[in-house]
Amino acid sequence: MALQCGIVGLPNVGKSTLFNCLSNAKAQSANFPFCTIDPNIGVITVPDERLNKLAELCHPQRIIPTTVEIVDIAGLVKGASKGEGLGNKFLGNIRETDAILHVLRCFDDDNIVHVDGRINPVRDKEIIDAELQIKDLETIDSRINKVQKQAQTGGDKQAKLAYEVLVKFKKALEQGKSARTVSFDTKDEQKVAHDLFLLTAKPVLYICNVDEASALTGNAYVEAVREAVKDENAEILVVAAKIESEIAEFDTYEERQIFLSEIGLEESGVNRLIKSAYKLLNLETFLTAGPDEVRAWTYHNGSKAPQCAGVIHTDFEKGFIRAEVIKYDDYIHYGSEAAVKEAGKMSVEGKEYVVQDGDIMHFRFNV
């Protein structure tokens, strides 16, 4: 699917450190601004414990997880919308992504300089928000000028609809609110809004990068961020990038789990981040299982069976006949596909079936 999450933030907040933990592609990480000029793209495996459990039952030749693309975008600064700090290039990179992972510095460290001199994650957030909002206002103003006359005098219903959507966005942006805070009731309005591709309409996950002592409970900086984004329809994830970089040094899964246990964490922040990014993109996973392979397949939440069949191969969608569906929990409980069938727990679904996360699918088709 090649959907991408872009990691953004001010310089020296821990973006590239997190990216290095996420990906085998080692982004340059240094204690000065703009050390990452070109976006680095990492194809990241999405952790899914279900694959290993299915493999224990199927004994496949290979296990193939699904992936998500993460883009490390160089640090923005105040004035980016006017070209400061290579801002136009950075904003262009953000526009190409489907969702935003916004890293905020929520730790004190005198050895790592802050571009504005002192730690204030809410101010940092507002700086980047303002730059993106300014760029979105430019987009809105240019579109309004094109449709306003048609909407008001020409009797063009589509122009009137577009104008109403644009005005609603303009009002919010001028109040310092991001486009994602604006909601629309009808599908026609939602389509017009989506087709504007506004920067601040993209779904966002705020990643609070904390010190080791705050990895479990967060801190006052995190609480300030939580309060600042409470009306934004956005989520917060607390991660200690320094701990994650230490975890990444361990060679085996067992060593990583021992380390996590010692510091009181059940799961690494990187795993939680990848799963959150996957969810942020509105993606879910269906599975296939057999002696050749156990595999995870990515689909958009709400997709129907033929669309999911097309994820495997376009011919599967064109010639779709039916889908044989086993719920993951049933497969684990009964131990094999044959046992599930014998228990009457496999369902046969048609074209209108909405696939659920974790469904184990077998498609019948004819081309």
Short mmCIF file of N, CA and C in Angstrom, two decimals, residues 223-358:
data_model
loop_
_atom_site.label_atom_id
_atom_site.label_comp_id
_atom_site.label_asym_id
_atom_site.label_seq_id
_atom_site.Cartn_x
_atom_site.Cartn_y
_atom_site.Cartn_z
N GLU A 223 1.93 15.88 30.78
CA GLU A 223 0.59 16.34 31.20
C GLU A 223 0.22 17.66 30.54
N ALA A 224 1.20 18.53 30.36
CA ALA A 224 0.95 19.80 29.68
C ALA A 224 0.56 19.57 28.22
N VAL A 225 1.23 18.63 27.58
CA VAL A 225 0.89 18.29 26.19
C VAL A 225 -0.51 17.69 26.11
N ARG A 226 -0.80 16.79 27.04
CA ARG A 226 -2.11 16.13 27.08
C ARG A 226 -3.24 17.18 27.18
N GLU A 227 -3.02 18.16 28.01
CA GLU A 227 -4.01 19.23 28.17
C GLU A 227 -4.13 20.06 26.90
N ALA A 228 -3.00 20.31 26.24
CA ALA A 228 -2.99 21.16 25.05
C ALA A 228 -3.68 20.52 23.85
N VAL A 229 -3.70 19.19 23.78
CA VAL A 229 -4.25 18.52 22.59
C VAL A 229 -5.60 17.86 22.86
N LYS A 230 -6.20 18.13 24.02
CA LYS A 230 -7.41 17.41 24.41
C LYS A 230 -8.58 17.60 23.45
N ASP A 231 -8.61 18.72 22.70
CA ASP A 231 -9.71 18.98 21.77
C ASP A 231 -9.33 18.71 20.32
N GLU A 232 -8.20 18.03 20.11
CA GLU A 232 -7.66 17.89 18.76
C GLU A 232 -8.00 16.59 18.06
N ASN A 233 -8.64 15.67 18.72
CA ASN A 233 -8.86 14.35 18.13
C ASN A 233 -7.53 13.70 17.76
N ALA A 234 -6.59 13.76 18.71
CA ALA A 234 -5.25 13.21 18.50
C ALA A 234 -4.86 12.37 19.71
N GLU A 235 -3.94 11.42 19.50
CA GLU A 235 -3.49 10.55 20.58
C GLU A 235 -2.07 10.94 21.01
N ILE A 236 -1.71 10.49 22.21
CA ILE A 236 -0.38 10.74 22.76
C ILE A 236 0.29 9.40 23.09
N LEU A 237 1.56 9.31 22.78
CA LEU A 237 2.34 8.12 23.13
C LEU A 237 3.59 8.59 23.87
N VAL A 238 3.86 7.97 25.03
CA VAL A 238 5.04 8.33 25.82
C VAL A 238 6.15 7.32 25.51
N VAL A 239 7.30 7.82 25.06
CA VAL A 239 8.43 6.97 24.68
C VAL A 239 9.71 7.60 25.21
N ALA A 240 10.62 6.77 25.69
CA ALA A 240 11.95 7.24 26.08
C ALA A 240 12.93 6.79 25.00
N ALA A 241 13.27 7.70 24.10
CA ALA A 241 14.10 7.34 22.95
C ALA A 241 15.46 6.79 23.38
N LYS A 242 16.01 7.32 24.49
CA LYS A 242 17.30 6.83 24.95
C LYS A 242 17.22 5.36 25.34
N ILE A 243 16.14 4.98 26.04
CA ILE A 243 15.94 3.56 26.38
C ILE A 243 15.78 2.73 25.12
N GLU A 244 15.02 3.25 24.16
CA GLU A 244 14.79 2.50 22.92
C GLU A 244 16.09 2.25 22.18
N SER A 245 16.99 3.21 22.20
CA SER A 245 18.28 3.02 21.53
C SER A 245 19.11 1.96 22.23
N GLU A 246 18.96 1.85 23.56
CA GLU A 246 19.66 0.79 24.31
C GLU A 246 19.06 -0.57 23.99
N ILE A 247 17.72 -0.63 23.91
CA ILE A 247 17.05 -1.89 23.57
C ILE A 247 17.50 -2.37 22.19
N ALA A 248 17.66 -1.44 21.26
CA ALA A 248 18.03 -1.80 19.89
C ALA A 248 19.41 -2.44 19.81
N GLU A 249 20.23 -2.24 20.84
CA GLU A 249 21.58 -2.81 20.83
C GLU A 249 21.59 -4.30 21.15
N PHE A 250 20.52 -4.81 21.77
CA PHE A 250 20.48 -6.22 22.12
C PHE A 250 20.25 -7.07 20.88
N ASP A 251 20.91 -8.22 20.83
CA ASP A 251 20.85 -9.07 19.63
C ASP A 251 19.61 -9.95 19.58
N THR A 252 19.11 -10.37 20.75
CA THR A 252 18.02 -11.35 20.74
C THR A 252 16.76 -10.79 21.39
N TYR A 253 15.65 -11.39 21.03
CA TYR A 253 14.36 -11.02 21.61
C TYR A 253 14.37 -11.25 23.11
N GLU A 254 14.97 -12.36 23.55
CA GLU A 254 15.00 -12.70 24.97
C GLU A 254 15.75 -11.64 25.77
N GLU A 255 16.89 -11.17 25.24
CA GLU A 255 17.66 -10.14 25.93
C GLU A 255 16.85 -8.84 26.05
N ARG A 256 16.15 -8.50 24.99
CA ARG A 256 15.34 -7.28 25.01
C ARG A 256 14.23 -7.39 26.05
N GLN A 257 13.59 -8.57 26.13
CA GLN A 257 12.50 -8.76 27.08
C GLN A 257 12.99 -8.70 28.52
N ILE A 258 14.18 -9.26 28.78
CA ILE A 258 14.76 -9.20 30.12
C ILE A 258 15.02 -7.75 30.51
N PHE A 259 15.57 -6.98 29.59
CA PHE A 259 15.85 -5.57 29.85
C PHE A 259 14.56 -4.80 30.13
N LEU A 260 13.54 -5.05 29.32
CA LEU A 260 12.25 -4.38 29.52
C LEU A 260 11.66 -4.72 30.88
N SER A 261 11.76 -6.00 31.24
CA SER A 261 11.23 -6.44 32.52
C SER A 261 11.94 -5.75 33.68
N GLU A 262 13.24 -5.59 33.55
CA GLU A 262 14.03 -4.97 34.62
C GLU A 262 13.64 -3.51 34.85
N ILE A 263 13.20 -2.83 33.79
CA ILE A 263 12.82 -1.41 33.95
C ILE A 263 11.31 -1.25 34.08
N GLY A 264 10.57 -2.38 34.12
CA GLY A 264 9.15 -2.33 34.39
C GLY A 264 8.25 -2.11 33.19
N LEU A 265 8.76 -2.32 31.97
CA LEU A 265 7.95 -2.17 30.76
C LEU A 265 7.56 -3.52 30.19
N GLU A 266 6.31 -3.67 29.76
CA GLU A 266 5.85 -4.92 29.15
C GLU A 266 6.23 -5.00 27.67
N GLU A 267 6.28 -3.85 27.01
CA GLU A 267 6.53 -3.80 25.58
C GLU A 267 7.37 -2.57 25.27
N SER A 268 8.23 -2.68 24.29
CA SER A 268 9.08 -1.54 23.95
C SER A 268 8.25 -0.40 23.38
N GLY A 269 8.76 0.81 23.54
CA GLY A 269 8.10 1.97 22.97
C GLY A 269 8.07 1.92 21.46
N VAL A 270 9.10 1.34 20.86
CA VAL A 270 9.15 1.22 19.40
C VAL A 270 7.99 0.37 18.89
N ASN A 271 7.76 -0.78 19.55
CA ASN A 271 6.63 -1.63 19.15
C ASN A 271 5.32 -0.90 19.27
N ARG A 272 5.15 -0.18 20.39
CA ARG A 272 3.90 0.57 20.59
C ARG A 272 3.77 1.67 19.54
N LEU A 273 4.89 2.28 19.18
CA LEU A 273 4.88 3.34 18.19
C LEU A 273 4.48 2.81 16.81
N ILE A 274 5.06 1.68 16.42
CA ILE A 274 4.74 1.10 15.11
C ILE A 274 3.26 0.72 15.03
N LYS A 275 2.76 0.09 16.08
CA LYS A 275 1.35 -0.29 16.11
C LYS A 275 0.45 0.94 16.05
N SER A 276 0.84 1.99 16.77
CA SER A 276 0.06 3.23 16.77
C SER A 276 0.08 3.90 15.39
N ALA A 277 1.24 3.86 14.73
CA ALA A 277 1.35 4.43 13.38
C ALA A 277 0.44 3.68 12.40
N TYR A 278 0.43 2.37 12.52
CA TYR A 278 -0.42 1.52 11.68
C TYR A 278 -1.89 1.87 11.88
N LYS A 279 -2.28 2.03 13.14
CA LYS A 279 -3.66 2.40 13.47
C LYS A 279 -3.96 3.81 12.99
N LEU A 280 -2.99 4.70 13.10
CA LEU A 280 -3.17 6.09 12.69
C LEU A 280 -3.50 6.18 11.20
N LEU A 281 -2.96 5.28 10.42
CA LEU A 281 -3.21 5.23 8.98
C LEU A 281 -4.53 4.54 8.65
N ASN A 282 -5.29 4.15 9.69
CA ASN A 282 -6.58 3.48 9.53
C ASN A 282 -6.41 2.12 8.85
N LEU A 283 -5.35 1.43 9.22
CA LEU A 283 -5.04 0.12 8.63
C LEU A 283 -5.32 -1.00 9.62
N GLU A 284 -5.73 -2.14 9.08
CA GLU A 284 -5.89 -3.35 9.87
C GLU A 284 -5.27 -4.52 9.11
N THR A 285 -5.31 -5.70 9.71
CA THR A 285 -4.61 -6.86 9.16
C THR A 285 -5.52 -8.07 9.07
N PHE A 286 -5.56 -8.69 7.87
CA PHE A 286 -6.12 -10.03 7.80
C PHE A 286 -4.98 -11.01 7.57
N LEU A 287 -5.21 -12.27 7.82
CA LEU A 287 -4.14 -13.27 7.82
C LEU A 287 -4.44 -14.41 6.86
N THR A 288 -3.39 -15.01 6.36
CA THR A 288 -3.51 -16.29 5.66
C THR A 288 -2.56 -17.26 6.34
N ALA A 289 -2.96 -18.51 6.41
CA ALA A 289 -2.16 -19.49 7.15
C ALA A 289 -2.18 -20.84 6.45
N GLY A 290 -1.00 -21.44 6.30
CA GLY A 290 -0.90 -22.75 5.68
C GLY A 290 0.53 -23.25 5.77
N PRO A 291 0.81 -24.41 5.19
CA PRO A 291 2.15 -24.99 5.30
C PRO A 291 3.22 -24.20 4.55
N ASP A 292 2.82 -23.44 3.51
CA ASP A 292 3.80 -22.65 2.78
C ASP A 292 4.19 -21.39 3.54
N GLU A 293 3.18 -20.68 4.04
CA GLU A 293 3.49 -19.45 4.76
C GLU A 293 2.35 -19.03 5.67
N VAL A 294 2.72 -18.35 6.72
CA VAL A 294 1.77 -17.59 7.54
C VAL A 294 2.07 -16.14 7.26
N ARG A 295 1.02 -15.40 6.86
CA ARG A 295 1.28 -14.05 6.36
C ARG A 295 0.22 -13.05 6.83
N ALA A 296 0.68 -11.84 7.10
CA ALA A 296 -0.21 -10.73 7.45
C ALA A 296 -0.37 -9.85 6.21
N TRP A 297 -1.62 -9.42 5.96
CA TRP A 297 -1.93 -8.57 4.81
C TRP A 297 -2.60 -7.29 5.32
N THR A 298 -2.20 -6.17 4.75
CA THR A 298 -2.72 -4.87 5.18
C THR A 298 -3.95 -4.48 4.36
N TYR A 299 -4.97 -3.96 5.04
CA TYR A 299 -6.14 -3.43 4.33
C TYR A 299 -6.68 -2.23 5.09
N HIS A 300 -7.46 -1.41 4.40
CA HIS A 300 -8.09 -0.25 5.05
C HIS A 300 -9.28 -0.71 5.89
N ASN A 301 -9.34 -0.20 7.10
CA ASN A 301 -10.46 -0.50 7.99
C ASN A 301 -11.78 -0.23 7.27
N GLY A 302 -12.70 -1.21 7.31
CA GLY A 302 -13.99 -1.07 6.64
C GLY A 302 -14.06 -1.70 5.27
N SER A 303 -12.96 -2.27 4.79
CA SER A 303 -12.96 -2.88 3.46
C SER A 303 -13.78 -4.17 3.44
N LYS A 304 -14.37 -4.45 2.28
CA LYS A 304 -15.15 -5.66 2.10
C LYS A 304 -14.28 -6.77 1.51
N ALA A 305 -14.81 -7.99 1.53
CA ALA A 305 -14.03 -9.17 1.15
C ALA A 305 -13.37 -9.06 -0.23
N PRO A 306 -14.09 -8.63 -1.28
CA PRO A 306 -13.43 -8.55 -2.60
C PRO A 306 -12.24 -7.60 -2.61
N GLN A 307 -12.36 -6.47 -1.89
CA GLN A 307 -11.25 -5.52 -1.84
C GLN A 307 -10.03 -6.15 -1.17
N CYS A 308 -10.27 -6.90 -0.11
CA CYS A 308 -9.16 -7.56 0.58
C CYS A 308 -8.55 -8.65 -0.29
N ALA A 309 -9.39 -9.33 -1.06
CA ALA A 309 -8.88 -10.33 -1.99
C ALA A 309 -7.93 -9.67 -3.00
N GLY A 310 -8.28 -8.45 -3.41
CA GLY A 310 -7.44 -7.72 -4.35
C GLY A 310 -6.10 -7.31 -3.79
N VAL A 311 -5.99 -7.26 -2.46
CA VAL A 311 -4.69 -6.97 -1.82
C VAL A 311 -3.69 -8.07 -2.16
N ILE A 312 -4.18 -9.31 -2.22
CA ILE A 312 -3.31 -10.44 -2.55
C ILE A 312 -2.99 -10.45 -4.04
N HIS A 313 -4.04 -10.30 -4.88
CA HIS A 313 -3.84 -10.26 -6.33
C HIS A 313 -5.08 -9.65 -6.96
N THR A 314 -4.89 -8.81 -7.97
CA THR A 314 -6.03 -8.17 -8.62
C THR A 314 -7.01 -9.18 -9.20
N ASP A 315 -6.51 -10.35 -9.67
CA ASP A 315 -7.40 -11.38 -10.22
C ASP A 315 -8.35 -11.92 -9.16
N PHE A 316 -7.89 -11.95 -7.90
CA PHE A 316 -8.75 -12.43 -6.81
C PHE A 316 -9.98 -11.55 -6.66
N GLU A 317 -9.78 -10.24 -6.85
CA GLU A 317 -10.91 -9.31 -6.71
C GLU A 317 -11.81 -9.38 -7.95
N LYS A 318 -11.21 -9.42 -9.12
CA LYS A 318 -12.00 -9.46 -10.36
C LYS A 318 -12.90 -10.69 -10.42
N GLY A 319 -12.35 -11.83 -10.03
CA GLY A 319 -13.12 -13.07 -10.15
C GLY A 319 -13.66 -13.58 -8.83
N PHE A 320 -13.81 -12.69 -7.85
CA PHE A 320 -14.23 -13.09 -6.50
C PHE A 320 -15.53 -13.89 -6.52
N ILE A 321 -15.52 -15.03 -5.85
CA ILE A 321 -16.73 -15.84 -5.69
C ILE A 321 -17.20 -15.79 -4.24
N ARG A 322 -16.31 -16.14 -3.34
CA ARG A 322 -16.66 -16.13 -1.92
C ARG A 322 -15.37 -16.12 -1.09
N ALA A 323 -15.54 -15.87 0.20
CA ALA A 323 -14.41 -15.91 1.13
C ALA A 323 -14.73 -16.89 2.24
N GLU A 324 -13.79 -17.76 2.54
CA GLU A 324 -13.91 -18.67 3.69
C GLU A 324 -13.15 -18.02 4.84
N VAL A 325 -13.87 -17.80 5.94
CA VAL A 325 -13.32 -16.99 7.03
C VAL A 325 -13.27 -17.79 8.34
N ILE A 326 -12.10 -17.76 8.97
CA ILE A 326 -11.94 -18.35 10.29
C ILE A 326 -11.48 -17.24 11.24
N LYS A 327 -12.14 -17.12 12.35
CA LYS A 327 -11.72 -16.15 13.35
C LYS A 327 -10.43 -16.65 14.01
N TYR A 328 -9.51 -15.73 14.26
CA TYR A 328 -8.21 -16.08 14.82
C TYR A 328 -8.35 -16.88 16.11
N ASP A 329 -9.19 -16.44 17.02
CA ASP A 329 -9.34 -17.14 18.30
C ASP A 329 -9.83 -18.56 18.11
N ASP A 330 -10.71 -18.78 17.11
CA ASP A 330 -11.19 -20.14 16.83
C ASP A 330 -10.07 -21.02 16.30
N TYR A 331 -9.22 -20.45 15.44
CA TYR A 331 -8.11 -21.23 14.88
C TYR A 331 -7.17 -21.67 16.00
N ILE A 332 -6.85 -20.75 16.90
CA ILE A 332 -5.96 -21.08 18.01
C ILE A 332 -6.62 -22.11 18.94
N HIS A 333 -7.91 -21.95 19.19
CA HIS A 333 -8.62 -22.86 20.10
C HIS A 333 -8.67 -24.28 19.55
N TYR A 334 -8.99 -24.42 18.27
CA TYR A 334 -9.17 -25.77 17.70
C TYR A 334 -7.89 -26.35 17.12
N GLY A 335 -6.91 -25.51 16.81
CA GLY A 335 -5.58 -26.01 16.47
C GLY A 335 -5.28 -26.24 15.01
N SER A 336 -6.29 -26.23 14.15
CA SER A 336 -6.04 -26.43 12.72
C SER A 336 -7.27 -26.01 11.92
N GLU A 337 -7.06 -25.79 10.64
CA GLU A 337 -8.18 -25.41 9.76
C GLU A 337 -9.20 -26.55 9.70
N ALA A 338 -8.71 -27.79 9.61
CA ALA A 338 -9.61 -28.94 9.53
C ALA A 338 -10.48 -29.06 10.78
N ALA A 339 -9.88 -28.85 11.94
CA ALA A 339 -10.63 -28.95 13.20
C ALA A 339 -11.67 -27.83 13.31
N VAL A 340 -11.33 -26.64 12.81
CA VAL A 340 -12.28 -25.52 12.82
C VAL A 340 -13.47 -25.85 11.94
N LYS A 341 -13.21 -26.40 10.75
CA LYS A 341 -14.30 -26.78 9.84
C LYS A 341 -15.19 -27.85 10.48
N GLU A 342 -14.55 -28.82 11.10
CA GLU A 342 -15.31 -29.91 11.72
C GLU A 342 -16.20 -29.40 12.85
N ALA A 343 -15.75 -28.36 13.52
CA ALA A 343 -16.54 -27.77 14.61
C ALA A 343 -17.61 -26.80 14.09
N GLY A 344 -17.64 -26.58 12.79
CA GLY A 344 -18.63 -25.69 12.20
C GLY A 344 -18.35 -24.22 12.47
N LYS A 345 -17.08 -23.88 12.68
CA LYS A 345 -16.74 -22.51 13.03
C LYS A 345 -16.18 -21.69 11.86
N MET A 346 -16.10 -22.31 10.67
CA MET A 346 -15.68 -21.55 9.50
C MET A 346 -16.91 -21.01 8.79
N SER A 347 -16.91 -19.72 8.48
CA SER A 347 -18.06 -19.12 7.78
C SER A 347 -17.71 -18.87 6.32
N VAL A 348 -18.73 -18.89 5.48
CA VAL A 348 -18.58 -18.59 4.06
C VAL A 348 -19.26 -17.25 3.80
N GLU A 349 -18.50 -16.29 3.32
CA GLU A 349 -18.99 -14.92 3.19
C GLU A 349 -18.96 -14.46 1.74
N GLY A 350 -19.89 -13.54 1.41
CA GLY A 350 -19.99 -13.01 0.06
C GLY A 350 -19.37 -11.64 -0.08
N LYS A 351 -19.79 -10.94 -1.14
CA LYS A 351 -19.16 -9.67 -1.52
C LYS A 351 -19.38 -8.55 -0.50
N GLU A 352 -20.42 -8.66 0.32
CA GLU A 352 -20.73 -7.57 1.24
C GLU A 352 -20.09 -7.76 2.62
N TYR A 353 -19.35 -8.83 2.80
CA TYR A 353 -18.75 -9.08 4.11
C TYR A 353 -17.66 -8.05 4.40
N VAL A 354 -17.75 -7.38 5.55
CA VAL A 354 -16.74 -6.41 5.99
C VAL A 354 -15.69 -7.17 6.80
N VAL A 355 -14.48 -7.21 6.29
CA VAL A 355 -13.40 -7.98 6.90
C VAL A 355 -13.03 -7.37 8.26
N GLN A 356 -12.78 -8.25 9.23
CA GLN A 356 -12.42 -7.83 10.59
C GLN A 356 -10.94 -8.10 10.85
N ASP A 357 -10.34 -7.25 11.66
CA ASP A 357 -8.93 -7.41 12.00
C ASP A 357 -8.68 -8.80 12.59
N GLY A 358 -7.70 -9.52 12.03
CA GLY A 358 -7.36 -10.85 12.53
C GLY A 358 -8.08 -11.98 11.84
#
